[in-house]
C-alpha positions as a printed Julia matrix, in Angstrom:
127×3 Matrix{Float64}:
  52.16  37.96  129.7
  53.34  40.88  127.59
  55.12  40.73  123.97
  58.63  41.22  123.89
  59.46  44.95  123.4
  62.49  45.67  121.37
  63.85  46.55  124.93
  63.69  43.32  126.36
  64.36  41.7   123.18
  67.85  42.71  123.12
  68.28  41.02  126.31
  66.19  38.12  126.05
  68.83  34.78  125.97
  71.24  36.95  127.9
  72.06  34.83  130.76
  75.74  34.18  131.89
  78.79  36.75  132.46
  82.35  36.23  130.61
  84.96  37.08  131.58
  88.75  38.3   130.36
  91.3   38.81  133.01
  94.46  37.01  134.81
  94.65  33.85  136.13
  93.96  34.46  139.98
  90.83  36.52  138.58
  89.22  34.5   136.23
  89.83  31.26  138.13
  87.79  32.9   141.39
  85.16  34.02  139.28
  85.18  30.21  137.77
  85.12  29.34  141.11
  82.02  31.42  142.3
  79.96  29.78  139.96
  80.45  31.9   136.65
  81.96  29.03  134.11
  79.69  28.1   131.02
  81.07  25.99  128.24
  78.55  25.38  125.28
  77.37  22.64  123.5
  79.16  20.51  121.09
  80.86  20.75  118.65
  82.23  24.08  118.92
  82.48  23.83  122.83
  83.18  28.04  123.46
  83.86  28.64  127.05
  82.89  32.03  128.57
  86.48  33.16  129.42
  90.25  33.84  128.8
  92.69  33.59  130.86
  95.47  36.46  129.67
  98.48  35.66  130.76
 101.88  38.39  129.9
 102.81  36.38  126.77
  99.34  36.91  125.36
  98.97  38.44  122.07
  96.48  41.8   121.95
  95.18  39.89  119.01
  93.82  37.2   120.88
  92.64  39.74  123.31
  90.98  41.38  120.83
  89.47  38.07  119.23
  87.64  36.93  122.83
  86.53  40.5   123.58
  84.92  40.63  119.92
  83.57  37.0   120.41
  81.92  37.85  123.71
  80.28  41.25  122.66
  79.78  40.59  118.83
  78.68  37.02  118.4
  78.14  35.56  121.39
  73.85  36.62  122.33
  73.97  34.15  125.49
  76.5   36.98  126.89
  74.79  39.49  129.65
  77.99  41.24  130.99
  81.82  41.22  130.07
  83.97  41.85  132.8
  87.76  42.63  131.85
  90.55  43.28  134.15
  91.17  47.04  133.75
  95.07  46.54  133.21
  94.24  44.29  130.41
  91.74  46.37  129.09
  94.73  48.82  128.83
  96.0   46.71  125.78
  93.16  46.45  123.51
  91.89  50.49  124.74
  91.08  51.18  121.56
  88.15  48.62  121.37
  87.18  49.41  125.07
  86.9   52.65  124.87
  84.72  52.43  121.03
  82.39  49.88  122.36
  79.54  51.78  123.1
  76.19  48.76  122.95
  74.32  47.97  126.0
  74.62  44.88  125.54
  76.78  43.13  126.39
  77.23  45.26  129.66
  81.06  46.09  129.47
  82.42  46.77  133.42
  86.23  47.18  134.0
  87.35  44.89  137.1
  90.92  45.86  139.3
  93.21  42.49  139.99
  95.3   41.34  142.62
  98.6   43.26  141.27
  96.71  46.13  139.57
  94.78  48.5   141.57
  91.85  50.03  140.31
  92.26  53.3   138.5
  88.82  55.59  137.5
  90.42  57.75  135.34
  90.82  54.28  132.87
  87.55  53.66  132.74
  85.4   53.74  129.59
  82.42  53.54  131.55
  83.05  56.66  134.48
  84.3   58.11  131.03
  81.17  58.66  129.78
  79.23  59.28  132.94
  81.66  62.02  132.87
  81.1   63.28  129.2
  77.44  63.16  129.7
  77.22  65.09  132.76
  79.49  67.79  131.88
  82.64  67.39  134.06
């Protein structure tokens, strides 16, 4: 077997998807099989459930733990209308890793203009 390049390094432990969205999204991505709690003590689970009384500060705390600290982490996915409340971090984070992808909900279509990602596919190829 080959030694880890500084490619696959980066990725190496990344193994689960987290998640930040509403209820009816997060619970049927729970419910497909993405849910991950850790070990003891601190017990972090891979998701938040954002509700309309949520503070962007607690957005902006689970986004940060799931792209900063968190190296078990291989994609984020974040409903695209919350998303809309922390934009500022969205739209600045800029690693691969995490992979950052911007989901619709059931009461919020999908809207490409919002995206960070189609964003910058844009910038890159000139449009």
């Amino acid at each position: 077997m080959a030694a880890p390049t500084p490619q696959t390094s980066a990725y190496a432990g990344r193994e689960f998807l987290a998640v930040i969205g509403d209820e009816d999204s997060v619970t049927g991505l729970l419910l497909a099989g993405i849910g991950h709690v850790t070990a003891p003590p601190d017990s972090q689970k891979n998701f938040l459930v954002v509700e309309p009384k949520t503070d962007n500060a607690t957005i902006e705390s689970a986004f940060d733990k799931f792209t900063r600290e968190r190296k078990d982490i291989a994609i984020l996915l974040i409903n695209q209308h919350v998303a809309d409340r922390i934009r500022h971090r969205v739209d600045n984070y800029t690693d691969a890793f995490p992979a950052l992808l911007e989901i619709p909900s059931k009461d919020h279509p999908y809207d490409p203009e919002k995206d960070s990602v189609l964003k910058r596919v844009r910038q890159v190829f000139g449009e």
